[in-house]
mmCIF file of C-alpha atoms and ligand atoms in Angstrom:
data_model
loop_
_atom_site.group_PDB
_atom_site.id
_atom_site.type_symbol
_atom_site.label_atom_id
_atom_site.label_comp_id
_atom_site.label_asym_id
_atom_site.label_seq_id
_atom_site.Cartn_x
_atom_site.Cartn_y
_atom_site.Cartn_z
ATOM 1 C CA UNK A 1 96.733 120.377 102.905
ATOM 2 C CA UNK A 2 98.476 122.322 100.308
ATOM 3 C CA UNK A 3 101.306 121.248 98.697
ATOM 4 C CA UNK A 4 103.908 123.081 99.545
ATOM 5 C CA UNK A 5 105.178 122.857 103.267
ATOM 6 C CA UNK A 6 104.984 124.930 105.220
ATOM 7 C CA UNK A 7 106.775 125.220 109.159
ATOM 8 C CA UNK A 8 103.980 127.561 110.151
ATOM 9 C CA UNK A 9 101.092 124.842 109.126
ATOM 10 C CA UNK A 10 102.708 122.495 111.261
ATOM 11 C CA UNK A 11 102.498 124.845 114.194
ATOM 12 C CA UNK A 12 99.243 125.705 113.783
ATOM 13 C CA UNK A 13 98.056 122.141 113.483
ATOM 14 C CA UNK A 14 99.374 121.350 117.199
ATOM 15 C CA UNK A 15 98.576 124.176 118.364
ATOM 16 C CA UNK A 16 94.633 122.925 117.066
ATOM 17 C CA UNK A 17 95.555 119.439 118.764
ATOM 18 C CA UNK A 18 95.197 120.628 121.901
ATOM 19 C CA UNK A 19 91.794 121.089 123.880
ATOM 20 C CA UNK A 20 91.156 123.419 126.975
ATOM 21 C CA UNK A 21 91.676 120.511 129.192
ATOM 22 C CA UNK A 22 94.511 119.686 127.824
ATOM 23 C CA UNK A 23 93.219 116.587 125.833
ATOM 24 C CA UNK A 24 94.729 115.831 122.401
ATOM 25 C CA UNK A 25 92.548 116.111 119.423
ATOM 26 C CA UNK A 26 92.959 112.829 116.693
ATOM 27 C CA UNK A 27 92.344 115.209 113.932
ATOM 28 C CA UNK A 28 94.620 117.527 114.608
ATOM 29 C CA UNK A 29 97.292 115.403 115.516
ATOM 30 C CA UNK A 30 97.278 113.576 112.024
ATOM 31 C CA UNK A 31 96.845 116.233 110.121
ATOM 32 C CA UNK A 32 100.308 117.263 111.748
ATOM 33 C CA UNK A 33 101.519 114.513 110.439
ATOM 34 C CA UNK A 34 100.456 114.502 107.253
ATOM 35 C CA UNK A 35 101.965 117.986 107.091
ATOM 36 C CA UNK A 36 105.618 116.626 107.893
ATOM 37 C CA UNK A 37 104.713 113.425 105.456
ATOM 38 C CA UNK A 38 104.581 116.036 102.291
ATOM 39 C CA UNK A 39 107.596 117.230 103.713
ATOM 40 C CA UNK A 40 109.715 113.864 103.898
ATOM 41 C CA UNK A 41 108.539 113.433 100.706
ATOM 42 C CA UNK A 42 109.753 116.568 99.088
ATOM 43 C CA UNK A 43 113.640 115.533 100.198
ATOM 44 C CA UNK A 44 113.400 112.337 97.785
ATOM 45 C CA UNK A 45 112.561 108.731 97.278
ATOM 46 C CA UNK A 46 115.074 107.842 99.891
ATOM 47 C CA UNK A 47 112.669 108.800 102.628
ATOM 48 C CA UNK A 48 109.994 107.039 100.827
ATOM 49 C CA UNK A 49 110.344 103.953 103.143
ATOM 50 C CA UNK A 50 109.958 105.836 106.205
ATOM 51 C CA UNK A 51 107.102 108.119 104.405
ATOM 52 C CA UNK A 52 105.199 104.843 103.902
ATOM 53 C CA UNK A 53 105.113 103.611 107.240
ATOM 54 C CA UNK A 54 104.208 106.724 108.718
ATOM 55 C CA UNK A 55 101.141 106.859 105.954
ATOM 56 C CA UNK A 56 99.782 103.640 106.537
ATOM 57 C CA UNK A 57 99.908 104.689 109.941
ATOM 58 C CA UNK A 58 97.988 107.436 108.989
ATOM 59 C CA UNK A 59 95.500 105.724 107.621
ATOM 60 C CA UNK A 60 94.797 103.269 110.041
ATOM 61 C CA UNK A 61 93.919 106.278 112.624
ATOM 62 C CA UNK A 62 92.231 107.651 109.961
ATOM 63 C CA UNK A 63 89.924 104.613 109.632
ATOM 64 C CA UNK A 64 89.374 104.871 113.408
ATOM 65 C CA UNK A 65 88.077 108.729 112.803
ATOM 66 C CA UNK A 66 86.038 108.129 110.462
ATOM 67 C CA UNK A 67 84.375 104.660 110.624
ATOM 68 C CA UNK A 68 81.278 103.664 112.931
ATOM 69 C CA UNK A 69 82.879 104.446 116.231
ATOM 70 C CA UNK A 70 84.195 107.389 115.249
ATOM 71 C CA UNK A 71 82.546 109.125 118.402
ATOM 72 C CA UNK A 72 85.161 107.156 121.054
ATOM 73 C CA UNK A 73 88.279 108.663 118.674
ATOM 74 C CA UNK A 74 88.062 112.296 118.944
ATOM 75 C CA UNK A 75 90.999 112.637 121.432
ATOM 76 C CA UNK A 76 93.620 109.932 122.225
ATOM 77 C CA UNK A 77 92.347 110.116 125.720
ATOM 78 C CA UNK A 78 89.085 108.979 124.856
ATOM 79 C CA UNK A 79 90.991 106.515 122.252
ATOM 80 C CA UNK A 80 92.724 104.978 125.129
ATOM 81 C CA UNK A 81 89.638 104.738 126.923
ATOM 82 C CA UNK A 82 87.277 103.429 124.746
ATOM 83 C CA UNK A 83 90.223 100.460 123.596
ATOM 84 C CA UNK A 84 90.835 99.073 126.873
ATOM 85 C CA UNK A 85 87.432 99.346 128.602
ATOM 86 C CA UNK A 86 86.632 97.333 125.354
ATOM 87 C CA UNK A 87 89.984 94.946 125.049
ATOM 88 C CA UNK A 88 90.795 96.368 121.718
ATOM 89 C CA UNK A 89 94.321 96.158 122.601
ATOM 90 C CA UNK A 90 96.940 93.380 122.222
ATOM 91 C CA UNK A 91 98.957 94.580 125.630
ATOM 92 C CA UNK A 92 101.572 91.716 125.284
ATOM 93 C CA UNK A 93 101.832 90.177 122.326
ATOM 94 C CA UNK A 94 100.755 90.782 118.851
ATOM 95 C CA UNK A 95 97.821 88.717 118.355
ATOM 96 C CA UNK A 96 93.282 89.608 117.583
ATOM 97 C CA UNK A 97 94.214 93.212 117.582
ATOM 98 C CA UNK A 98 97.403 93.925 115.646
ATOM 99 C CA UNK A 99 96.195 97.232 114.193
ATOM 100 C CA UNK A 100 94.593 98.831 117.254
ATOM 101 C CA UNK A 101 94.650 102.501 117.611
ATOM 102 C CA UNK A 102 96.850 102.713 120.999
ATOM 103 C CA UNK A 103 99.654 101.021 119.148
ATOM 104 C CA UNK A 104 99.184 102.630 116.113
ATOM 105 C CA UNK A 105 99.760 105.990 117.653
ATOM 106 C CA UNK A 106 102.504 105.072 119.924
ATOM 107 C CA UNK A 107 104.820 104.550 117.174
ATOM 108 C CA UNK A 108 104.245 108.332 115.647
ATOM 109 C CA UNK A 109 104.278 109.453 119.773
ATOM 110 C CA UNK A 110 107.749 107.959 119.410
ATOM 111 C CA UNK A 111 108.611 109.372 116.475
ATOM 112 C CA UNK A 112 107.173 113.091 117.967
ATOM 113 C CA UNK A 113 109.901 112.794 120.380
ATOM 114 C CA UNK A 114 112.223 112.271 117.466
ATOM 115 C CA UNK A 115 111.011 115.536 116.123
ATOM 116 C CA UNK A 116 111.150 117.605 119.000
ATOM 117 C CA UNK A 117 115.058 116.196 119.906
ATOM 118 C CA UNK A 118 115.678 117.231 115.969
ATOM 119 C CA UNK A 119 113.854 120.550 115.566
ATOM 120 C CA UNK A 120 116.093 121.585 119.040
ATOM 121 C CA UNK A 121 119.016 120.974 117.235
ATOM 122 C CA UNK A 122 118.059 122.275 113.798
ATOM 123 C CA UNK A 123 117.314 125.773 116.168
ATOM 124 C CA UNK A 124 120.608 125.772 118.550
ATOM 125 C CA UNK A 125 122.535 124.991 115.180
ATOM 126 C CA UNK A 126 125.121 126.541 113.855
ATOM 127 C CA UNK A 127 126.055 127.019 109.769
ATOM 128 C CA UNK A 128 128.548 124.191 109.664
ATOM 129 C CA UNK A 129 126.475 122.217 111.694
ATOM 130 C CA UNK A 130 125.339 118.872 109.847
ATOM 131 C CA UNK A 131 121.663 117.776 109.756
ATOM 132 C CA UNK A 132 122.777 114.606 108.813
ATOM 133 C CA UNK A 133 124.206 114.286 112.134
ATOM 134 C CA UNK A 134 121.825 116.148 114.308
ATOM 135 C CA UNK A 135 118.966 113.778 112.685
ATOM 136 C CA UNK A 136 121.118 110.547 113.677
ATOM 137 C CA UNK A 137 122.060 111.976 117.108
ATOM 138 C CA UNK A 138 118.294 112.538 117.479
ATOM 139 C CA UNK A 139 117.416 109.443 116.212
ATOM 140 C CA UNK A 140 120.081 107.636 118.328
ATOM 141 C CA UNK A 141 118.685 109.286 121.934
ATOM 142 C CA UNK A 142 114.411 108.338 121.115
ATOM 143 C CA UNK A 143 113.227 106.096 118.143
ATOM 144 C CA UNK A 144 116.379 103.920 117.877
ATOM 145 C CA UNK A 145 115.853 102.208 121.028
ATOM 146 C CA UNK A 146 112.125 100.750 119.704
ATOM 147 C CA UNK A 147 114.370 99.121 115.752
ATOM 148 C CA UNK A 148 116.027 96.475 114.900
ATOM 149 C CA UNK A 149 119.142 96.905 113.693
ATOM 150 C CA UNK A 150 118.035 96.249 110.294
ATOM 151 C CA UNK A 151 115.770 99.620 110.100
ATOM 152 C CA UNK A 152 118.757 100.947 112.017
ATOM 153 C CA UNK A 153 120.910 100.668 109.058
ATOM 154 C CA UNK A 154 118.530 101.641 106.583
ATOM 155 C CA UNK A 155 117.984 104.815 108.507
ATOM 156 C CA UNK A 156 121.361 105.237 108.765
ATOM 157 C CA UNK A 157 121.777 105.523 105.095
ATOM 158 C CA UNK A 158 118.990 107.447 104.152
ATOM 159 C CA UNK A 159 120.225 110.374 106.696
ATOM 160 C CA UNK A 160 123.395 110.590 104.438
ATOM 161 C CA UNK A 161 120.899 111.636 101.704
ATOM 162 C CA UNK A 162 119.512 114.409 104.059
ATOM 163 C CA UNK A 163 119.938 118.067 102.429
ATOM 164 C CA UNK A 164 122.114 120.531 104.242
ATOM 165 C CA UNK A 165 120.939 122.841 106.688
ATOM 166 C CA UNK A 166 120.676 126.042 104.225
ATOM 167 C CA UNK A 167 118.088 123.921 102.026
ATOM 168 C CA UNK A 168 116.099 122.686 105.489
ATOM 169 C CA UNK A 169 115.665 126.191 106.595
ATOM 170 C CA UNK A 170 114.701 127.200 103.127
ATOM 171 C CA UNK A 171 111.987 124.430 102.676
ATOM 172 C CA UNK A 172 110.406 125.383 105.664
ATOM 173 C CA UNK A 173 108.994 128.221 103.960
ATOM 174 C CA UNK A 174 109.051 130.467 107.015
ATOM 175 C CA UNK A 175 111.270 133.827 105.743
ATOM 176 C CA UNK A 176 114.842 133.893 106.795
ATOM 177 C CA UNK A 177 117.000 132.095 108.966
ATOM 178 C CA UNK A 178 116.200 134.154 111.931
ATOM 179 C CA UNK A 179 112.774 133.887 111.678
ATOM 180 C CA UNK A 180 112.765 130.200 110.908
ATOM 181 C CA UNK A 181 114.596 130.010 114.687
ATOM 182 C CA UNK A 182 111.918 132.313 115.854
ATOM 183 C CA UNK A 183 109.556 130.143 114.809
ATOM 184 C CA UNK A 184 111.032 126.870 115.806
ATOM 185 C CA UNK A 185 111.049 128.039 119.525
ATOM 186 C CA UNK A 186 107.579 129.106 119.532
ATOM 187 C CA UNK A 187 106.673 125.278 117.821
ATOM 188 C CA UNK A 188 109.161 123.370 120.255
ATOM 189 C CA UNK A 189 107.150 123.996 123.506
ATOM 190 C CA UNK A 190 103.791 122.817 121.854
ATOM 191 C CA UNK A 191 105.445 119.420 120.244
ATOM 192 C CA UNK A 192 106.656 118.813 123.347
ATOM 193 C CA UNK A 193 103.490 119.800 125.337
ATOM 194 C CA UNK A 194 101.716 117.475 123.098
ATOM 195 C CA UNK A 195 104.226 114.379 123.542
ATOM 196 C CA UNK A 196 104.457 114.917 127.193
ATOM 197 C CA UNK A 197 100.873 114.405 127.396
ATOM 198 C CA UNK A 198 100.558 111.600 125.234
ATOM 199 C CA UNK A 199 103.626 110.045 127.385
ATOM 200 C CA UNK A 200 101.742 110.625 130.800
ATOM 201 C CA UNK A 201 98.222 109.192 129.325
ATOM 202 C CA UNK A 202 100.462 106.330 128.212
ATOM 203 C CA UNK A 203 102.454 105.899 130.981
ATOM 204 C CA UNK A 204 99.717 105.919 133.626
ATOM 205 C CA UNK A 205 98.071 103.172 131.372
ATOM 206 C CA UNK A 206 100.845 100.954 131.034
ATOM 207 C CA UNK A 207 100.765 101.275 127.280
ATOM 208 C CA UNK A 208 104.925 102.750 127.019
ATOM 209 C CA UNK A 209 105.629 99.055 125.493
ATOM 210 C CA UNK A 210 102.757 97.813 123.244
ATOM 211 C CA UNK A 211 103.919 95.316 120.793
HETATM 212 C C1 1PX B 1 110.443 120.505 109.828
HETATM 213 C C2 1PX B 1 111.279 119.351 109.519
HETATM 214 C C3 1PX B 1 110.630 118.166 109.944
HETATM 215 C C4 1PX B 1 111.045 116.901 109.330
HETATM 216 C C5 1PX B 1 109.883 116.032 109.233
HETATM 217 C C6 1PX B 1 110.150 114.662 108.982
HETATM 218 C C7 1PX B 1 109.164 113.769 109.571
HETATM 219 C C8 1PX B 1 109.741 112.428 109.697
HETATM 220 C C9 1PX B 1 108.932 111.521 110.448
HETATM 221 C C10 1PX B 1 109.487 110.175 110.605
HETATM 222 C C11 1PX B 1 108.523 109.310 111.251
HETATM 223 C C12 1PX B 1 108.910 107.918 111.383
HETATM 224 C C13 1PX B 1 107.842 107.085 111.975
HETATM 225 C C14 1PX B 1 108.296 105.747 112.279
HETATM 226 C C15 1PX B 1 107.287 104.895 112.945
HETATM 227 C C16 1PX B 1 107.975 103.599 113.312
HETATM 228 O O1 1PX B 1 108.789 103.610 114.231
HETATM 229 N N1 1PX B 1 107.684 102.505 112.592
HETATM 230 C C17 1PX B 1 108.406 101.267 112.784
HETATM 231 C C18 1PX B 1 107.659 100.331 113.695
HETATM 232 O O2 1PX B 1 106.379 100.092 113.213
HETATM 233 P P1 1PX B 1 105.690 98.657 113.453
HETATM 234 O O3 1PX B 1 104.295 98.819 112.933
HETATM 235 O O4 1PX B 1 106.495 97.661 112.670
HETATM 236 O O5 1PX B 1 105.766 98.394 114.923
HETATM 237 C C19 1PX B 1 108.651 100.667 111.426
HETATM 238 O O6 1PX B 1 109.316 99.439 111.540
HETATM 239 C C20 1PX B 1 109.430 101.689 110.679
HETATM 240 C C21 1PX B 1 109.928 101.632 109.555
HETATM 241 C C22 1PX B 1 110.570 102.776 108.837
HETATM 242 C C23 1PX B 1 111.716 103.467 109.476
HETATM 243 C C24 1PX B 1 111.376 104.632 110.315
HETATM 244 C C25 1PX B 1 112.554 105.456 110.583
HETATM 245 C C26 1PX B 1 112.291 106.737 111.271
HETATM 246 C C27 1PX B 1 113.408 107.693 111.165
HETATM 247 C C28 1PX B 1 113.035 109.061 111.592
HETATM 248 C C29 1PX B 1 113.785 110.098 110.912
HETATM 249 C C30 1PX B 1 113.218 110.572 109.636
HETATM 250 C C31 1PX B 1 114.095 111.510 108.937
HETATM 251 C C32 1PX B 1 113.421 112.326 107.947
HETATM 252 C C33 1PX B 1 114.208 113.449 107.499
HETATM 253 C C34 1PX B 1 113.594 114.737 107.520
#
């Protein structure tokens, strides 16, 4: 990962996440998000509560990919697999398995959806258009719904800190504003390719809710 983001890298990496059948790669998919981690970060220590979560996240999928079963973690659907044919899962309530992979990944699938609902906006916007309130409004319609209104608040705030639009377009490191839109509908279809099969796998496995 180099240091400086890069809107292009990001595509790239999902565009890597997904196999010829369709699956969705682990690697890939974290390296995505370690990609729009080094991002957050580069707005300010405001977003370093959020940038913390979504690391130790990270990590903990990371773990998965690496460590002894590494073999069953190549692609969430095997993930998904390999955790319930194995009851590696706490489906109800949080309780041997409080770390497992399925929930682990559910929380960034929720927060992919946040993405794509922000990146649409950040494309179909206008120059007096806010990103403070296209972030909230995005925020408000997916990962809302899963916080308590403590995190709720907190997010609330750290949005006011959010650059403006000219300095979001310029961080993306992706030429002018035209071409940033350019590229942000050629990225939108694949983020939401990817979430819409992560929701299905998830869906058909009951797994929409894990605590
Ligand atoms: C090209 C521009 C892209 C901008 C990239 C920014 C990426 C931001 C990614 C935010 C990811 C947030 C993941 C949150 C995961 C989560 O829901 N965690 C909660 C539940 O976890 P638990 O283990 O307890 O069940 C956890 O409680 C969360 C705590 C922190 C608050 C998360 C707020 C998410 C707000 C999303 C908006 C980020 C705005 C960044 C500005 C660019």
């Amino acid at each position: 990962m180099a240091d400086t983001f890069s809107l292009q890298r990001v595509l790239e990496t999902f565009r890597s996440s997904l196999s010829e059948k369709k699956e969705v790669y682990m690697k890939y998919y974290i390296a995505g998000w370690q990609e729009l981690v080094a991002f957050m970060n580069s707005l300010g220590n405001v977003f370093s509560f959020i940038s913390k979560d979504v690391v130790s996240k990270i990590q903990i999928l990371e773990n998965f990919l690496l460590g002894e079963n590494r073999s069953h973690y190549v692609t969430i659907q095997s993930m998904v697999k390999y955790e319930l044919e194995n009851d590696l899962v706490d489906l109800t309530k949080r309780g041997s398995h409080p770390e497992s992979g399925c929930r682990t990944l559910l929380r960034l699938h929720r927060a992919l959806r946040w993405l794509e609902l922000f990146l649409e906006r950040l494309r179909t916007s206008t120059e007096d258009s806010k990103t403070s309130v296209m972030c909230s409004d995005a925020y408000n319609e997916s990962l809302a719904q899963h916080h308590p209104w403590l995190i709720r608040k907190a997010v609330g705030v750290a949005f006011c800190a959010l650059p403006g639009r000219d300095t979001f377009f310029d961080v993306m490191n992706a030429g002018d504003h035209m071409q940033v839109v350019a590229l942000l509908g050629e990225s939108l279809p694949l983020i939401a390719e990817v979430y819409q099969i992560t929701e299905d796998l998830y869906a058909k496995n009951t797994l929409l809710e894990l605590p």
